[in-house]
mmCIF file of C-alpha atoms and ligand atoms in Angstrom:
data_model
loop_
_atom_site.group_PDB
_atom_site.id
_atom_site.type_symbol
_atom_site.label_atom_id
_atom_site.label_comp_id
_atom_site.label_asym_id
_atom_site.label_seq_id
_atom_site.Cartn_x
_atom_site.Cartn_y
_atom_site.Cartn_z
ATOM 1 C CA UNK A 22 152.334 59.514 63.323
ATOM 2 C CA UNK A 23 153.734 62.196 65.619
ATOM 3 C CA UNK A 24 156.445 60.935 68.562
ATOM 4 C CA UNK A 25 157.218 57.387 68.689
ATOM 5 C CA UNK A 26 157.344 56.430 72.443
ATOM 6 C CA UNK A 27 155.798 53.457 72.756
ATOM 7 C CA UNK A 28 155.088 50.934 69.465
ATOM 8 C CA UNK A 29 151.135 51.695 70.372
ATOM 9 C CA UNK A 30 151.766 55.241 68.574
ATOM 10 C CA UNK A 31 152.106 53.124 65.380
ATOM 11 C CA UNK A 32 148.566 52.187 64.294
ATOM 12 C CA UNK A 33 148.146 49.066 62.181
ATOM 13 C CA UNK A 34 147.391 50.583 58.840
ATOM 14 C CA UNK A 35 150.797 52.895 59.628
ATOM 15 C CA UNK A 36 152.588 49.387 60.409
ATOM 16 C CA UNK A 37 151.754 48.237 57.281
ATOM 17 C CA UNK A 38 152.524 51.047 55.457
ATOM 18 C CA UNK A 39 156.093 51.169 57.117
ATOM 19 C CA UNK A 40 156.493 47.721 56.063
ATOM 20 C CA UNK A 41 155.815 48.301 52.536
ATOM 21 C CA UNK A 42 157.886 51.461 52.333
ATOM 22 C CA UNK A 43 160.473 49.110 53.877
ATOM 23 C CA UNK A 44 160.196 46.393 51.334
ATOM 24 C CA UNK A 45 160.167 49.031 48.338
ATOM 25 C CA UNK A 46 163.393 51.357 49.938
ATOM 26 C CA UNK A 47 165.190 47.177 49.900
ATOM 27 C CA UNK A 48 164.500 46.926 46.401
ATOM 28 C CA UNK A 49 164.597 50.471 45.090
ATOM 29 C CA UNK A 50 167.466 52.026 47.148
ATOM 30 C CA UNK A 51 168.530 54.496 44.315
ATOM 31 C CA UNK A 52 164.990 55.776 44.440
ATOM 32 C CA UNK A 53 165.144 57.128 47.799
ATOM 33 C CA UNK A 54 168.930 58.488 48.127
ATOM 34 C CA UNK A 55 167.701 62.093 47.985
ATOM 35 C CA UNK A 56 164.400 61.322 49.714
ATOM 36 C CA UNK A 57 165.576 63.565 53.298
ATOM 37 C CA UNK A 58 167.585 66.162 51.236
ATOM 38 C CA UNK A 59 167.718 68.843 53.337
ATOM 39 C CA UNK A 60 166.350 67.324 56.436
ATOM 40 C CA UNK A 61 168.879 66.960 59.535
ATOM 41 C CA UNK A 62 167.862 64.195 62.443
ATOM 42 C CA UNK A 63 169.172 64.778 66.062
ATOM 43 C CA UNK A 64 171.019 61.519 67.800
ATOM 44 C CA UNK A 65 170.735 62.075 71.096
ATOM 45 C CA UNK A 66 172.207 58.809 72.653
ATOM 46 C CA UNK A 67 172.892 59.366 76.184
ATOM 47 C CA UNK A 68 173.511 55.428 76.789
ATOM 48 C CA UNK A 69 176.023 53.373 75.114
ATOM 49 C CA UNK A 70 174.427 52.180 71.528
ATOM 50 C CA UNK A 71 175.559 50.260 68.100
ATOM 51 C CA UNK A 72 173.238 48.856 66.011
ATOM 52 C CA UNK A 73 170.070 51.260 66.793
ATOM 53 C CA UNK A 74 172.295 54.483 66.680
ATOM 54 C CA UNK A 75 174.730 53.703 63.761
ATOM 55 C CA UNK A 76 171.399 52.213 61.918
ATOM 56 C CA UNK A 77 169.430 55.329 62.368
ATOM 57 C CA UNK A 78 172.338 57.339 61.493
ATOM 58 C CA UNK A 79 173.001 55.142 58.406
ATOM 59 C CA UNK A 80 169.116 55.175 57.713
ATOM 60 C CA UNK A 81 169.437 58.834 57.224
ATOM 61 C CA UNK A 82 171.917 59.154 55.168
ATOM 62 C CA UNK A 83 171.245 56.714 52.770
ATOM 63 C CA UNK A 84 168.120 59.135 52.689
ATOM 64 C CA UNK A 85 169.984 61.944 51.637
ATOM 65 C CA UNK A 86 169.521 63.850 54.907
ATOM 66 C CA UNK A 87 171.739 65.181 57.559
ATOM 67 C CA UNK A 88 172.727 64.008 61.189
ATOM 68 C CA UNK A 89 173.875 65.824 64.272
ATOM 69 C CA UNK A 90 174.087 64.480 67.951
ATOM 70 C CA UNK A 91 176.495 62.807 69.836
ATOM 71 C CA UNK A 92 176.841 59.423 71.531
ATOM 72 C CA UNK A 93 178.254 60.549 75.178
ATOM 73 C CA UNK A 94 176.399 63.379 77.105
ATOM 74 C CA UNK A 95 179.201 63.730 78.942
ATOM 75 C CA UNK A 96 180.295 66.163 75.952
ATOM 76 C CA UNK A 97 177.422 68.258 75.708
ATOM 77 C CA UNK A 98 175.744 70.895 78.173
ATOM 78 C CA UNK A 99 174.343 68.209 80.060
ATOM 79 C CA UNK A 100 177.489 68.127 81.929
ATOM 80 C CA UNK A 101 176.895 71.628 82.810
ATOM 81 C CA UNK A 102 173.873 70.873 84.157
ATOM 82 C CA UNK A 103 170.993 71.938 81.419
ATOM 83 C CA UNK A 104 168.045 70.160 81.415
ATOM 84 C CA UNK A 105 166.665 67.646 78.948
ATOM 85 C CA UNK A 106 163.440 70.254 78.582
ATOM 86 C CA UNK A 107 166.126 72.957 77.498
ATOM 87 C CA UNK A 108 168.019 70.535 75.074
ATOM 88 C CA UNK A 109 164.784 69.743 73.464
ATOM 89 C CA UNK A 110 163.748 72.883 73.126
ATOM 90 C CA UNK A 111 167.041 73.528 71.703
ATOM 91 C CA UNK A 112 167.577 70.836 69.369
ATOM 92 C CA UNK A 113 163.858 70.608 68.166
ATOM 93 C CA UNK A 114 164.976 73.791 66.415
ATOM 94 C CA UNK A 115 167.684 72.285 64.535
ATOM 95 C CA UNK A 116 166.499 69.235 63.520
ATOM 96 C CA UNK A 117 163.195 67.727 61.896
ATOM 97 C CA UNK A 118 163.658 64.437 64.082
ATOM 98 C CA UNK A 119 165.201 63.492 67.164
ATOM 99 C CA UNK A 120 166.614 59.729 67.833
ATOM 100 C CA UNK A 121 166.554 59.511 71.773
ATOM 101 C CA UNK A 122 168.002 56.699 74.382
ATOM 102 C CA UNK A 123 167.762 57.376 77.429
ATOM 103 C CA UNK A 124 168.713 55.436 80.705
ATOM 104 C CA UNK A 125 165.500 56.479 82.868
ATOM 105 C CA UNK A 126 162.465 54.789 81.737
ATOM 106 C CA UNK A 127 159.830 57.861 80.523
ATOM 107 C CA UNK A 128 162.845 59.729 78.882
ATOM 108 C CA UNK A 129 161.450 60.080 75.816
ATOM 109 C CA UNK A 130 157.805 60.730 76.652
ATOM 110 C CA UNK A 131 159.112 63.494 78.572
ATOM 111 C CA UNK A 132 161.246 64.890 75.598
ATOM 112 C CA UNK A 133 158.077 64.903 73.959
ATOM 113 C CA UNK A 134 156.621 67.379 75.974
ATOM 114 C CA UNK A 135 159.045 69.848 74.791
ATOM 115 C CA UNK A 136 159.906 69.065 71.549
ATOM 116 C CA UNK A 137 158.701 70.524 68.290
ATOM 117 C CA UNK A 138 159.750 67.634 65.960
ATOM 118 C CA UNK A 139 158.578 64.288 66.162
ATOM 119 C CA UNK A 140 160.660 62.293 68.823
ATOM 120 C CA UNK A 141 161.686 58.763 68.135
ATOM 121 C CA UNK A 142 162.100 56.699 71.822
ATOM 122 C CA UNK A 143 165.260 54.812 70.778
ATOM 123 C CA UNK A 144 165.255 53.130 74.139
ATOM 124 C CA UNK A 145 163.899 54.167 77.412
ATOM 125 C CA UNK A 146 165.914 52.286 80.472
ATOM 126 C CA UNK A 147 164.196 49.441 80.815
ATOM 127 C CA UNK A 148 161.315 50.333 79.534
ATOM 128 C CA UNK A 149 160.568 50.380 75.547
ATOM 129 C CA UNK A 150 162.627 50.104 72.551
ATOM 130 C CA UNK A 151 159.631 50.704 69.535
ATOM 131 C CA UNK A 152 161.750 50.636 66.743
ATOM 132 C CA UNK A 153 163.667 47.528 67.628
ATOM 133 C CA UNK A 154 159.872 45.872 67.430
ATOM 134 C CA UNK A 155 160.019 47.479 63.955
ATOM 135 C CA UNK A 156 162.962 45.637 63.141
ATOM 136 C CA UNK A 157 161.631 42.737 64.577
ATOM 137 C CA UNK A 158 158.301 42.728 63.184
ATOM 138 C CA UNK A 159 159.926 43.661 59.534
ATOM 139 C CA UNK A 160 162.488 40.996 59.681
ATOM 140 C CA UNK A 161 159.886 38.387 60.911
ATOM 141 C CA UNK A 162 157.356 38.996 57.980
ATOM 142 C CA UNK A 163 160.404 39.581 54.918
ATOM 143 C CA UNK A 164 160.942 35.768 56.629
ATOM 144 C CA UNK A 165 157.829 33.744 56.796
ATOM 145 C CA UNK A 166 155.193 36.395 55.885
ATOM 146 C CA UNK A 167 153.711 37.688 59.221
ATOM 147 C CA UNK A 168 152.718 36.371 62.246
ATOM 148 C CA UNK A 169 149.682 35.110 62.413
ATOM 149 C CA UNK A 170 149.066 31.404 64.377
ATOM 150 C CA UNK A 171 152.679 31.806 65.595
ATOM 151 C CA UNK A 172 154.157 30.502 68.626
ATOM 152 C CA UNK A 173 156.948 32.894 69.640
ATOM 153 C CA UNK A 174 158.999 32.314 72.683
ATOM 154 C CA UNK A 175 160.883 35.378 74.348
ATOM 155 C CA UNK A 176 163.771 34.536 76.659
ATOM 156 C CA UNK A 177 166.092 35.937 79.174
ATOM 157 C CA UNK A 178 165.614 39.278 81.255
ATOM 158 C CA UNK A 179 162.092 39.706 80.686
ATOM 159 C CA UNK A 180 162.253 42.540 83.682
ATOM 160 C CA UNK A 181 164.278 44.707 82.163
ATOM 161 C CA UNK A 182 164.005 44.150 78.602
ATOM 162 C CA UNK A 183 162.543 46.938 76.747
ATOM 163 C CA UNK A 184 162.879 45.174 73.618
ATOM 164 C CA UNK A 185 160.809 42.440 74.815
ATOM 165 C CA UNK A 186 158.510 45.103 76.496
ATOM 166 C CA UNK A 187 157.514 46.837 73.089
ATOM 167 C CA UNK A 188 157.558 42.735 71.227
ATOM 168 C CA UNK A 189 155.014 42.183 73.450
ATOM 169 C CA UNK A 190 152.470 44.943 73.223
ATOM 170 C CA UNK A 191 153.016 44.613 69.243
ATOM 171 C CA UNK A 192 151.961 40.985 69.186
ATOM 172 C CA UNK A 193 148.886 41.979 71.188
ATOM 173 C CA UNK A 194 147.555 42.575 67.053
ATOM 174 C CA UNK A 195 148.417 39.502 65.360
ATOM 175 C CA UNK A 196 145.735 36.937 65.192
ATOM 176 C CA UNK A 197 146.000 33.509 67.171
ATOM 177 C CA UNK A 198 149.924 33.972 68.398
ATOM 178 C CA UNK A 199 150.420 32.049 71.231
ATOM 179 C CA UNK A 200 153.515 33.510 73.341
ATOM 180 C CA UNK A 201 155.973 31.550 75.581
ATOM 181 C CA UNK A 202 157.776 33.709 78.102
ATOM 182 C CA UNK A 203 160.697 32.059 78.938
ATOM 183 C CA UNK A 204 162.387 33.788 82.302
ATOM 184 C CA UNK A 205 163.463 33.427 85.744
ATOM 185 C CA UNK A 206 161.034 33.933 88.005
ATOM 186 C CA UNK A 207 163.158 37.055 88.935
ATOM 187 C CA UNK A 208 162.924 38.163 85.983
ATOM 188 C CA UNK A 209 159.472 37.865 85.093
ATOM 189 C CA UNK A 210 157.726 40.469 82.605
ATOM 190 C CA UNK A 211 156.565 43.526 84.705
ATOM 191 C CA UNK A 212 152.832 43.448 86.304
ATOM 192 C CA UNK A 213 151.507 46.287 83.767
ATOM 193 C CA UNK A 214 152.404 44.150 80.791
ATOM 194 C CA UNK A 215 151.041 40.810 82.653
ATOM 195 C CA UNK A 216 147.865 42.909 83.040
ATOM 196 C CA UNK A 217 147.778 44.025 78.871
ATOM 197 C CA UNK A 218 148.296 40.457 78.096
ATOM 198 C CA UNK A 219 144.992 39.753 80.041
ATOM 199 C CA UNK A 220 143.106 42.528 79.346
ATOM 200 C CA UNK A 221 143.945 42.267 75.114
ATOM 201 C CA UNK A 222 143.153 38.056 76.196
ATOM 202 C CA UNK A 223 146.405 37.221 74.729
ATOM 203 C CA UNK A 224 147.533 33.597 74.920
ATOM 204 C CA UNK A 225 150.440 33.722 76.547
ATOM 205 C CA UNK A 226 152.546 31.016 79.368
ATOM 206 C CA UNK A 227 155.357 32.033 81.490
ATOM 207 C CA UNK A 228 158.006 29.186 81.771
ATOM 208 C CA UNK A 229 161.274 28.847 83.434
ATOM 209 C CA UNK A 230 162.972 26.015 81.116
ATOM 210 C CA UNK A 231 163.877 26.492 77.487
ATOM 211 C CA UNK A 232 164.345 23.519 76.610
ATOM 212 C CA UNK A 233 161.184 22.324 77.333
ATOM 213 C CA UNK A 234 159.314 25.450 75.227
ATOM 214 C CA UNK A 235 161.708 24.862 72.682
ATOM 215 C CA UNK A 236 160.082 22.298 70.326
ATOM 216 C CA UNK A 237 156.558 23.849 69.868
ATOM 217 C CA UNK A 238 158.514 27.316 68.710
ATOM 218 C CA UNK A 239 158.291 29.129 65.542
ATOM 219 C CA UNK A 240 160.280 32.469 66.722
ATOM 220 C CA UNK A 241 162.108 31.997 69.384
ATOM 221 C CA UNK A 242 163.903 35.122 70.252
ATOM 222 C CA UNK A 243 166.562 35.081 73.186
ATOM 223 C CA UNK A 244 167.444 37.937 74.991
ATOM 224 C CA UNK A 245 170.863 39.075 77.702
ATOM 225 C CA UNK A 246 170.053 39.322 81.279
ATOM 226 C CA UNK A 247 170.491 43.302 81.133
ATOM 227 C CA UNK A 248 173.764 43.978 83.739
ATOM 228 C CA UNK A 249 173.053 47.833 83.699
ATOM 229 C CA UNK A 250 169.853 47.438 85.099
ATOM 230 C CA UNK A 251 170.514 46.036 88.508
ATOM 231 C CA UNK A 252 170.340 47.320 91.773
ATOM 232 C CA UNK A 253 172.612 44.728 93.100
ATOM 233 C CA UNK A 254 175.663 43.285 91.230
ATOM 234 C CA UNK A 255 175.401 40.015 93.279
ATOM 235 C CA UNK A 256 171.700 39.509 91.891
ATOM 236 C CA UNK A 257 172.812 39.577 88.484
ATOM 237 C CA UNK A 258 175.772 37.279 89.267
ATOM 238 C CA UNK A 259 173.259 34.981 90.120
ATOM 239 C CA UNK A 260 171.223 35.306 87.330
ATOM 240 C CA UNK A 261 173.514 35.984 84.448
ATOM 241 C CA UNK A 262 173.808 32.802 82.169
ATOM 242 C CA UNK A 263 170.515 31.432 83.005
ATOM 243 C CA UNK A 264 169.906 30.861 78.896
ATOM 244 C CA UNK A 265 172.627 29.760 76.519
ATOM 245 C CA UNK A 266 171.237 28.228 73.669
ATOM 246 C CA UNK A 267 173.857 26.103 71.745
ATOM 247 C CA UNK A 268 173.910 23.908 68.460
ATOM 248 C CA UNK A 269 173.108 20.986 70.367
ATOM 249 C CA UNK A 270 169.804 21.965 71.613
ATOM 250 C CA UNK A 271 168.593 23.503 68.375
ATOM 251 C CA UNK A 272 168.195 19.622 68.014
ATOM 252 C CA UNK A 273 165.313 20.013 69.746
ATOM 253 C CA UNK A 274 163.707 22.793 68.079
ATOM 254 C CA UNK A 275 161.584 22.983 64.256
ATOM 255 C CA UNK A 276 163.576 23.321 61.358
ATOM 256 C CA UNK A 277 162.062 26.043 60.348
ATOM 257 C CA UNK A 278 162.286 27.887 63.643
ATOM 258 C CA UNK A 279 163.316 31.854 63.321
ATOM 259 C CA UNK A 280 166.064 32.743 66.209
ATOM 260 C CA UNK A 281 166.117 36.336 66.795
ATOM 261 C CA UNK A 282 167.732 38.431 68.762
ATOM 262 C CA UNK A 283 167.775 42.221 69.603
ATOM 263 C CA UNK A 284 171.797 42.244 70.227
ATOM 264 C CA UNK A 285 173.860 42.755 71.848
ATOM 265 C CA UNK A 286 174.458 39.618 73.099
ATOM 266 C CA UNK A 287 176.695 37.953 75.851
ATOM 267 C CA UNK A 288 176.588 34.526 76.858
ATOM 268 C CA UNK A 289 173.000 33.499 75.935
ATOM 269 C CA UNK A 290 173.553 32.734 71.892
ATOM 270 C CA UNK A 291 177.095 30.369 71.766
ATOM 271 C CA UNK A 292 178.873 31.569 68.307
ATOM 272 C CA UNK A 293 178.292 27.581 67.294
ATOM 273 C CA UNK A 294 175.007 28.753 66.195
ATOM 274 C CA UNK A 295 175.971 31.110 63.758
ATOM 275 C CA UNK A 296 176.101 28.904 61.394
ATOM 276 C CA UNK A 297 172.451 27.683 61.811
ATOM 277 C CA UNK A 298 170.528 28.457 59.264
ATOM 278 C CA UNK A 299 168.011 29.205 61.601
ATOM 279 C CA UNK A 300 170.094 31.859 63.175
ATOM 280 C CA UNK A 301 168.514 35.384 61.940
ATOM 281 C CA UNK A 302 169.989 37.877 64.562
ATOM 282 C CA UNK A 303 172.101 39.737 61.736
ATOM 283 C CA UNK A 304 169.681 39.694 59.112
ATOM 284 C CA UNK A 305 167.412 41.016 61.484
ATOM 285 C CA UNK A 306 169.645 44.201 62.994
ATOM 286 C CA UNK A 307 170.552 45.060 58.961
ATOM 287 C CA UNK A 308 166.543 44.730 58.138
ATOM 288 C CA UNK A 309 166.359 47.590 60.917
ATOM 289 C CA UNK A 310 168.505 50.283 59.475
ATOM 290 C CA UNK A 311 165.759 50.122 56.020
ATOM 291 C CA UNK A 312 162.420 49.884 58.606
ATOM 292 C CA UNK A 313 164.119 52.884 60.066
ATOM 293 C CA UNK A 314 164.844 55.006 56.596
ATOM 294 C CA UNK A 315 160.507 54.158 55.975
ATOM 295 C CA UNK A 316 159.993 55.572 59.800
ATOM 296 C CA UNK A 317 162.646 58.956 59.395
ATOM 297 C CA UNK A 318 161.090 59.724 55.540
ATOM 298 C CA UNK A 319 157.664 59.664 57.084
ATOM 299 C CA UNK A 320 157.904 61.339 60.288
ATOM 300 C CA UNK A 321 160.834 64.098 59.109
ATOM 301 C CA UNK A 322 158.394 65.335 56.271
ATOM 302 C CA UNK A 323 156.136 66.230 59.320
ATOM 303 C CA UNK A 324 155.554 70.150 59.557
ATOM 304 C CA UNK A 325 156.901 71.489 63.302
ATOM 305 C CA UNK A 326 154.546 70.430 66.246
ATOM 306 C CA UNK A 327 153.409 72.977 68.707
ATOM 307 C CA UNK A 328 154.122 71.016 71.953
ATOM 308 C CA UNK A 329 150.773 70.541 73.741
ATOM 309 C CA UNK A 330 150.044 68.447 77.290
ATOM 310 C CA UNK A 331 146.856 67.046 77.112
ATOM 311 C CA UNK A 332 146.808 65.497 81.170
ATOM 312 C CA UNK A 333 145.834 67.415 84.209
ATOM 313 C CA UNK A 334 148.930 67.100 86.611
ATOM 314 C CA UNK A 335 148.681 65.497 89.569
ATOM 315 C CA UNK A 336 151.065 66.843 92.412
ATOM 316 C CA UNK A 337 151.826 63.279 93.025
ATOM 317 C CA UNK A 338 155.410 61.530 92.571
ATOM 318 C CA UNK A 339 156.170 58.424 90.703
ATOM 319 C CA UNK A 340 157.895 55.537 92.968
ATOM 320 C CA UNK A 341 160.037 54.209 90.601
ATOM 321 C CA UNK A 342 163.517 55.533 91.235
ATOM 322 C CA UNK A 343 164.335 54.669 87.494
ATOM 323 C CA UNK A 344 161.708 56.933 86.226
ATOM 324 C CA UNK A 345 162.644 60.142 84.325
ATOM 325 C CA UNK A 346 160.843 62.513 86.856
ATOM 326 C CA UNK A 347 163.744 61.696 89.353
ATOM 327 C CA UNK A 348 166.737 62.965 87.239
ATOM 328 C CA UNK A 349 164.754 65.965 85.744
ATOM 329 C CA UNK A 350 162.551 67.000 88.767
ATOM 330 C CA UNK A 351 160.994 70.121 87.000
ATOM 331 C CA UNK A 352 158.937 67.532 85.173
ATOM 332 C CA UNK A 353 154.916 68.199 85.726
ATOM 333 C CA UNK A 354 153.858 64.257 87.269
ATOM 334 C CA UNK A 355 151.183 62.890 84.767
ATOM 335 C CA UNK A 356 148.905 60.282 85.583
ATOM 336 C CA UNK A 357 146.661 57.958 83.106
ATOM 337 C CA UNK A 358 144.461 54.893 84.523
ATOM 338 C CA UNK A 359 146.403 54.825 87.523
ATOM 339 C CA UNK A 360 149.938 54.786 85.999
ATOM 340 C CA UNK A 361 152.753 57.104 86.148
ATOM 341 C CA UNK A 362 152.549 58.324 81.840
ATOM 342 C CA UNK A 363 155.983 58.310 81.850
ATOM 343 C CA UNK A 364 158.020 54.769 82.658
ATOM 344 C CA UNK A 365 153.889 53.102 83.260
ATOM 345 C CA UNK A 366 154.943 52.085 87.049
ATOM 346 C CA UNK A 367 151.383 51.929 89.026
ATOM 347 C CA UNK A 368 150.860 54.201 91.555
ATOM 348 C CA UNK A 369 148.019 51.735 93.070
ATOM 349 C CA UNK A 370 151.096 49.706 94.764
ATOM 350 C CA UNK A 371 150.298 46.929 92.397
HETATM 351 N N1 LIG B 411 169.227 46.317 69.741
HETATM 352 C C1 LIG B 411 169.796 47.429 70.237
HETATM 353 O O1 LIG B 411 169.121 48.321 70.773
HETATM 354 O O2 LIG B 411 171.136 47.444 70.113
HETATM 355 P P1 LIG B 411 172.069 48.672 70.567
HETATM 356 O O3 LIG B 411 171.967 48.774 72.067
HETATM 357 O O4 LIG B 411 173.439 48.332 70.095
HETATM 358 O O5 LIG B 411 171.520 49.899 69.926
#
């Protein structure tokens, strides 16, 4: 494992050896407390963050390790106007691991380029979250012992979702899961992950009424229309409280049924089901600060990277106005199979 962008840099045999390393820091904690002595990881949150910033910054020090970074850009040369490819280059040096959001989808992928420790894509705009499908993965098996033959349903903003983006392409490995994805039409999942879903022949139904998906579900994990994300405030007026699942239609659903969530959460999960002991959503965000202290005592024990580009630039520019090669314009445009390497938008027009 080098830089985490997308959960597809985690192979299968490093997924399961993250998950046992998670399972063994749970029971062992004492083992590990001096397991990062020494070793400093970077925070770089330049969008608002709880659980994944205060987890990874809990993960490392219950590691024995040291954290720097800050939670508002608005306090660091940014505000002067430095670029992200000089604050890499900068931090890189001081750190063994850097934890990035980012508001611009690519953001971290493009930190990459310039960093020489691993970098850890702790949310992309609306793009990918990776380690909140570490969490989610890790709380999922610790529950009912994997995933296999499941029937998950994901619903809410499926657009925008980044959580649900990187769900997705990890369930693409799990044997006979049958996905339900639960959205407004609106808010449908974006063309390029339609297209993965077909081309890795998952089985997988897009729906517009919970209720109805709700009784065949195993994991059924509900997501907030994401406000931040919209062009136009009157569009998410619109759209906002779509979902809001409630005590009385967990009536309808298994008794058995895992309800997840990525938090935070608005409207979409009423507080009556809190009490459910179906409800996982906090078990879940604490199982992510330990998948995160397996991820940081793997990747910070990494020796420095050289940063290398392996794609031919193209002298083309991406079209999506959220993607990182907007803000920081110095930013060579790389192409892959048609897609902007960044933030994945298609340059076909498709
Ligand atoms: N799940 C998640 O990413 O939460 P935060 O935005 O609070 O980090």
């Amino acid at each position: 494992m080098r830089h985490i962008i997308s959960f597809e840099d985690i192979s299968p045999d490093e997924w399961a050896r993250l998950y046992g390393l998670t399972l063994d820091i749970i029971a062992r904690p004492g083992d590990y407390a001096r397991s990062c002595a020494g070793r400093v990881m970077a925070a770089l949150f330049y969008e608002p963050s709880t659980r994944t910033n205060f987890s990874f910054q809990a993960a490392m020090q219950r590691l024995g390790g040291g954290v720097i970074g800050f939670s508002d850009p608005s306090v660091t040369s940014a505000s002067k106007g430095e670029t992200m490819r000089d604050t890499m280059i900068m931090v890189s040096g001081y750190s063994d691991s850097i934890v990035m959001r980012h508001p611009c989808a690519g953001a971290a992928k493009a930190a990459s380029l310039y960093s020489s420790c691993p970098v850890i894509n702790a949310g992309d705009g609306g793009h990918f979250h990776p380690t909140q499908t570490l969490t989610d993965l890790a709380a999922i098996t610790r529950l009912r012992g994997g995933l296999r033959g499941m029937s998950v349903g994901i619903c809410g903003d499926l657009k925008y979702g980044r959580t649900v983006h990187s769900l997705i392409t990890a369930l693409a490995r799990f044997e006979d899961v049958t996905l339900h994805l639960i959205s407004p039409r609106q808010l449908a999942c974006p063309k390029y992950l339609r297209v993965f879903m077909q081309q890795r022949k998952m089985r997988f139904y897009e729906v517009t009424n919970l209720e109805a998906a709700l009784g065949s579900l195993d994991v059924l994990y509900m997501t907030r229309i994401q406000r931040e994300r919209f062009d136009d405030p009157k569009e998410y007026d619109r759209l906002k409280g779509v979902y809001v699942l409630t005590a009385r239609k967990l009536s309808l659903a298994k008794g058995d049924l895992l309800i997840l969530h990525p938090l935070p959460r608005v409207d979409e999960i009423n507080p009556d089901v809190d009490g459910d002991p179906r409800a996982k959503y906090f078990f879940q965000a604490e199982t992510g600060m330990y998948a995160r202290m397996a991820l940081l005592l793997e990747l910070t024990a990494l020796p420095k990277l050289t940063p290398e580009r392996d794609y031919t630039e193209t002298g083309r520019l991406c079209r999506n106005p959220g993607c990182i090669t907007f803000r920081e314009d110095y930013l060579p445009f790389l192409e892959e199979n048609g897609r902007c390497v960044y933030c994945d938008y298609s340059l076909k027009g498709d």
